[in-house]
PDB file of C-alpha atoms in Angstrom:
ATOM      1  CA  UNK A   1      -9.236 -16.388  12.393  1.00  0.00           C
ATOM      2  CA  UNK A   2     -12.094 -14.549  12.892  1.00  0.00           C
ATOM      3  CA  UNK A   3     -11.622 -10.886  12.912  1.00  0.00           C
ATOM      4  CA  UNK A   4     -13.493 -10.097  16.567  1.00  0.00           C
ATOM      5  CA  UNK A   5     -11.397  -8.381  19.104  1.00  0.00           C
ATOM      6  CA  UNK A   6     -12.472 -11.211  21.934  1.00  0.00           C
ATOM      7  CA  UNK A   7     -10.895 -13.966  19.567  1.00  0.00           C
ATOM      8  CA  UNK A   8      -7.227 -12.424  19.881  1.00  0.00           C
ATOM      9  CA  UNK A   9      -4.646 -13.725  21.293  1.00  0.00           C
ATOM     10  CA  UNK A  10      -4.069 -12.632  25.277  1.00  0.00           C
ATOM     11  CA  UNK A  11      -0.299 -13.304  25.642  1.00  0.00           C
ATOM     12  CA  UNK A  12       3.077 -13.240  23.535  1.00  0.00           C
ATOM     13  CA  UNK A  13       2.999 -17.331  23.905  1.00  0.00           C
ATOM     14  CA  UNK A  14      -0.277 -17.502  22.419  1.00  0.00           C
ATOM     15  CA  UNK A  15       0.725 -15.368  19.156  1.00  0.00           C
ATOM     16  CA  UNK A  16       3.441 -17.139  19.136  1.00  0.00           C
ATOM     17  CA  UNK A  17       1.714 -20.455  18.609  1.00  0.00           C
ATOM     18  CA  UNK A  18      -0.749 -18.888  16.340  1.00  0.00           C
ATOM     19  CA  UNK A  19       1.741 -17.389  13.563  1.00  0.00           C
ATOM     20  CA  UNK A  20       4.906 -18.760  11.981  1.00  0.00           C
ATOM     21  CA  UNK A  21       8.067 -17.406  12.811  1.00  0.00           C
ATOM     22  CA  UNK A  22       7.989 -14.871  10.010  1.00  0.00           C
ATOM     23  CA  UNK A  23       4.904 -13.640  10.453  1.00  0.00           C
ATOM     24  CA  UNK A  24       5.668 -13.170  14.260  1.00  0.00           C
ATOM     25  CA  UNK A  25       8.379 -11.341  13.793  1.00  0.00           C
ATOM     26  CA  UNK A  26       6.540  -8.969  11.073  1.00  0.00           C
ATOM     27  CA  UNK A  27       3.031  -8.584  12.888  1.00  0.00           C
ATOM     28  CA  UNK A  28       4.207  -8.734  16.465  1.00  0.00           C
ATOM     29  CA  UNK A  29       7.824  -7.421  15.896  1.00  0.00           C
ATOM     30  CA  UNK A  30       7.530  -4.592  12.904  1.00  0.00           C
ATOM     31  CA  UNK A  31       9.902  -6.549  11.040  1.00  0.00           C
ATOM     32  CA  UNK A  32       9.945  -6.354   7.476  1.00  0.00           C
ATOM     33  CA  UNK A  33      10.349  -8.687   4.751  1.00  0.00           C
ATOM     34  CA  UNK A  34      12.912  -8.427   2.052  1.00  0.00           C
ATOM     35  CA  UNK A  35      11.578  -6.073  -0.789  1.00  0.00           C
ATOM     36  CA  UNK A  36      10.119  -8.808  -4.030  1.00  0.00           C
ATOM     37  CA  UNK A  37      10.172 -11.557  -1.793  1.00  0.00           C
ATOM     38  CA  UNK A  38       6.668 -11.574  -0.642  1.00  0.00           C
ATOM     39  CA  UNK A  39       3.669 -13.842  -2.172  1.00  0.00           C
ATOM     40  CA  UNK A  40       1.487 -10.612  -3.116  1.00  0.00           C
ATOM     41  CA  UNK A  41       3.784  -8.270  -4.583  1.00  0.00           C
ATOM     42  CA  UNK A  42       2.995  -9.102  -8.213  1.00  0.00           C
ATOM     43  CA  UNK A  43      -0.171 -10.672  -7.214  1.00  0.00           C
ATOM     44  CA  UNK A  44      -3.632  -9.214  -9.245  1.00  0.00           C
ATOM     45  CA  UNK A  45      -6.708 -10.982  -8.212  1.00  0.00           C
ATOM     46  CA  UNK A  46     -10.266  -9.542  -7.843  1.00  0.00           C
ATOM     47  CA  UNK A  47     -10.991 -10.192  -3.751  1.00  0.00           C
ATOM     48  CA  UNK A  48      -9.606  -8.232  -1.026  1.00  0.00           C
ATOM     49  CA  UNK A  49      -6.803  -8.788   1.671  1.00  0.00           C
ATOM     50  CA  UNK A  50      -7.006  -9.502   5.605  1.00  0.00           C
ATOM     51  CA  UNK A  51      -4.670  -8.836   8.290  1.00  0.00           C
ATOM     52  CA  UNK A  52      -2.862 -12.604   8.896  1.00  0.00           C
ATOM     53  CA  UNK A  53      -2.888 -12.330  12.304  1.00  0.00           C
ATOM     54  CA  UNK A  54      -6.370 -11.828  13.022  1.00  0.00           C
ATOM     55  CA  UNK A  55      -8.593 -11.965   9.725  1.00  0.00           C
ATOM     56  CA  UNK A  56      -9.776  -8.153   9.683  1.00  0.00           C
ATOM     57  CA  UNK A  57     -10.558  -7.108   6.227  1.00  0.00           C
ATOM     58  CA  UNK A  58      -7.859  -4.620   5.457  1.00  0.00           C
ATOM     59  CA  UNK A  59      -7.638  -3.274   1.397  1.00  0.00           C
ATOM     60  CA  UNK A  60      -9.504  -3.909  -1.193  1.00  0.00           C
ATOM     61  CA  UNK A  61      -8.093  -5.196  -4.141  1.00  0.00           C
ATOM     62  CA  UNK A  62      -9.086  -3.197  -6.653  1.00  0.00           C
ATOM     63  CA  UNK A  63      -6.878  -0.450  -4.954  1.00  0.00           C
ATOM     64  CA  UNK A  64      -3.210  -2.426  -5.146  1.00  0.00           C
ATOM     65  CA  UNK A  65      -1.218  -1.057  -7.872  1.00  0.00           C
ATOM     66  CA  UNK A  66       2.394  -1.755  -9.341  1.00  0.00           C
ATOM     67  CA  UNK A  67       4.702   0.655  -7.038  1.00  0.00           C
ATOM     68  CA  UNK A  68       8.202  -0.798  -8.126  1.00  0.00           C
ATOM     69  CA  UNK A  69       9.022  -0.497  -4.344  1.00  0.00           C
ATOM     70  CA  UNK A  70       9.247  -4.563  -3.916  1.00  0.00           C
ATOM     71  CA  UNK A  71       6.011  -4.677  -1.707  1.00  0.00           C
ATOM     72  CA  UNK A  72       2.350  -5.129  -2.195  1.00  0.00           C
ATOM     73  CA  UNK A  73       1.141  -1.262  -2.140  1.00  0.00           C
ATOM     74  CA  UNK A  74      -2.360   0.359  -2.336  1.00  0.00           C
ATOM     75  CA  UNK A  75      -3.183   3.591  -2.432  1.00  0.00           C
ATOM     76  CA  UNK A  76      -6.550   3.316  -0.105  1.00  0.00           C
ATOM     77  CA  UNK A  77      -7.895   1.772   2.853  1.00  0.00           C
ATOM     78  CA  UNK A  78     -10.622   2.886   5.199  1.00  0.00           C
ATOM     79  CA  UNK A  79      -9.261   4.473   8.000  1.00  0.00           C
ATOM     80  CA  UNK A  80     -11.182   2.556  10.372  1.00  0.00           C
ATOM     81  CA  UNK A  81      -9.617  -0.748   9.564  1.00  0.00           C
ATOM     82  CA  UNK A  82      -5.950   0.616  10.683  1.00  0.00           C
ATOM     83  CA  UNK A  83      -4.004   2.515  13.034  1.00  0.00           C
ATOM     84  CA  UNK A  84      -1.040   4.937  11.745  1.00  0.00           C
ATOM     85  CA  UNK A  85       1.959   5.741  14.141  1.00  0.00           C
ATOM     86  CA  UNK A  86       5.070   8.528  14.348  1.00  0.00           C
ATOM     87  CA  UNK A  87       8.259   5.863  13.378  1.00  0.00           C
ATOM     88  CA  UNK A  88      11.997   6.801  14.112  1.00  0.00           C
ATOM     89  CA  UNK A  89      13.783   3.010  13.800  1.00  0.00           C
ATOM     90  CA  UNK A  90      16.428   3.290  11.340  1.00  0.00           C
ATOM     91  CA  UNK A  91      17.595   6.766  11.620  1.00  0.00           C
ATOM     92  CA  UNK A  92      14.416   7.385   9.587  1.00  0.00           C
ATOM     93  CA  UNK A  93      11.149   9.630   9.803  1.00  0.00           C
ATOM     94  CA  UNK A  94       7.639   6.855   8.580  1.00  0.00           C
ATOM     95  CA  UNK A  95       4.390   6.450   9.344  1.00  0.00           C
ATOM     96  CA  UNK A  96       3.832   2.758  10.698  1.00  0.00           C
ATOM     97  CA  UNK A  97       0.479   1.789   9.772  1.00  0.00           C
ATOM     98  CA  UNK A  98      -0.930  -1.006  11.593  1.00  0.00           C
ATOM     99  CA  UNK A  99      -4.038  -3.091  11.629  1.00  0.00           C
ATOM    100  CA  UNK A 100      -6.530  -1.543  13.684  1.00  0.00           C
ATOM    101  CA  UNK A 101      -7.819  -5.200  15.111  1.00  0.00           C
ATOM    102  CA  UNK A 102      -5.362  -6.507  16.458  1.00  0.00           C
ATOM    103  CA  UNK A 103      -2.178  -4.171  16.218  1.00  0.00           C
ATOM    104  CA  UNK A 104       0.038  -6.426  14.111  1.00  0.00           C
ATOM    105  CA  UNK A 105       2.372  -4.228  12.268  1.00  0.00           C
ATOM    106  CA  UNK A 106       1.254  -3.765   8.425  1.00  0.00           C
ATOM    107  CA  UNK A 107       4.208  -1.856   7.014  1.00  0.00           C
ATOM    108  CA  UNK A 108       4.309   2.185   6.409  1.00  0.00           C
ATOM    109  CA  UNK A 109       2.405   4.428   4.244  1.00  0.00           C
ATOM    110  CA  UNK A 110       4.040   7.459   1.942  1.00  0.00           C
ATOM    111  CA  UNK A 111       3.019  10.489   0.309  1.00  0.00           C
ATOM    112  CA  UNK A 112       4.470   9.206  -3.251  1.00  0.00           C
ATOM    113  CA  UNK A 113       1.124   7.366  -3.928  1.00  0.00           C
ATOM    114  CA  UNK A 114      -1.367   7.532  -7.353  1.00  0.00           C
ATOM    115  CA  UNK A 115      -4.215  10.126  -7.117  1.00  0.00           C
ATOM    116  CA  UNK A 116      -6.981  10.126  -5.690  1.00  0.00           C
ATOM    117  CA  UNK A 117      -5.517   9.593  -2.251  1.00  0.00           C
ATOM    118  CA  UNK A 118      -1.846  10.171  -3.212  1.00  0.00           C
ATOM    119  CA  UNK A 119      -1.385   7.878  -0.643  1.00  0.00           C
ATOM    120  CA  UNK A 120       1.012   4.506  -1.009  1.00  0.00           C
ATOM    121  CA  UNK A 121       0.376   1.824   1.651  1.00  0.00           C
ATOM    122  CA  UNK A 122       3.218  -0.286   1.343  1.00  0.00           C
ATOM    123  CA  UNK A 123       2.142  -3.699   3.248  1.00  0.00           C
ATOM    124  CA  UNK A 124       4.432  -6.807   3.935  1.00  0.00           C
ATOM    125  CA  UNK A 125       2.592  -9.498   2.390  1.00  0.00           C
ATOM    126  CA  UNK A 126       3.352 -11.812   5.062  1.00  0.00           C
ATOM    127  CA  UNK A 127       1.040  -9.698   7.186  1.00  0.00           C
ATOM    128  CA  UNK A 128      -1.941 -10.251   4.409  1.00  0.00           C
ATOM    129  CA  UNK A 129      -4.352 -13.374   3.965  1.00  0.00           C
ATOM    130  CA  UNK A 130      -5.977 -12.939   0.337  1.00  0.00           C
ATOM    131  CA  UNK A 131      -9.414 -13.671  -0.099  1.00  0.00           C
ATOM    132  CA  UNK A 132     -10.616 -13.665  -3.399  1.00  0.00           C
ATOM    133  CA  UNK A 133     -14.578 -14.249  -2.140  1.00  0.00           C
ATOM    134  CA  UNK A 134     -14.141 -11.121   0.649  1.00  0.00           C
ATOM    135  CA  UNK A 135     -15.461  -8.152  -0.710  1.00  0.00           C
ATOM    136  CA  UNK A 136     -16.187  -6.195   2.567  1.00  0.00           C
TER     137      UNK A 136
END
């Protein structure tokens, strides 16, 4: 999908038909995925990695590293290409980070990341398309 804002989705029925039922319920839902389940934790590819619900160029590659948390996690991202919200599900204190596009929910970001940023985006991979030609 291309990543323009005027290409989304308008309703619930629409993303719906546009996503599988896992990726619904993780963009649209802030579900998460089981932790080493996902197709890109122990993924390492040159390219970069899009939001799967509406192709917006998210992290680049070359910034995923090996967390041991059982998700695909990055310690940058341009704050332009996501959102970050307060979250208080689960009797727990995150930040939500989101993709800035389209809204679908990403995963959460920690303080517990490598330097420079310090930073660990940990990202359900069924939210991420890899593109190993995308280097935006």
């Amino acid at each position: 999908m291309s990543p323009e804002s005027d290409d989304l989705p308008a309703s619930d029925a629409e993303w719906r038909e546009q996503l599988s039922d896992e990726e619904y319920r993780v963009l649209r839902e802030a579900g998460t995925e089981p932790p080493f389940s996902g197709e890109y934790v122990d993924h390492e590819a040159d390219g970069s990695y899009a939001c799967a619900g509406c192709g917006a160029t998210l992290f680049d590659a070359d910034t995923k590293f090996e967390s041991g948390c059982g998700w695909p996690s990055f310690y940058d991202v341009d704050d332009e290409r996501i959102e970050t919200h307060r979250d208080t599900s689960h009797g727990m204190i995150r930040t939500e980070v989101l993709c800035a596009n389209c809204g679908g929910h990403l995963g959460h970001v920690f303080d517990d990341g490598p330097e420079p940023t310090g930073k660990r985006y940990c990202i359900n991979s069924v939210s991420l398309e890899f593109d190993d030609e995308r280097t935006d």
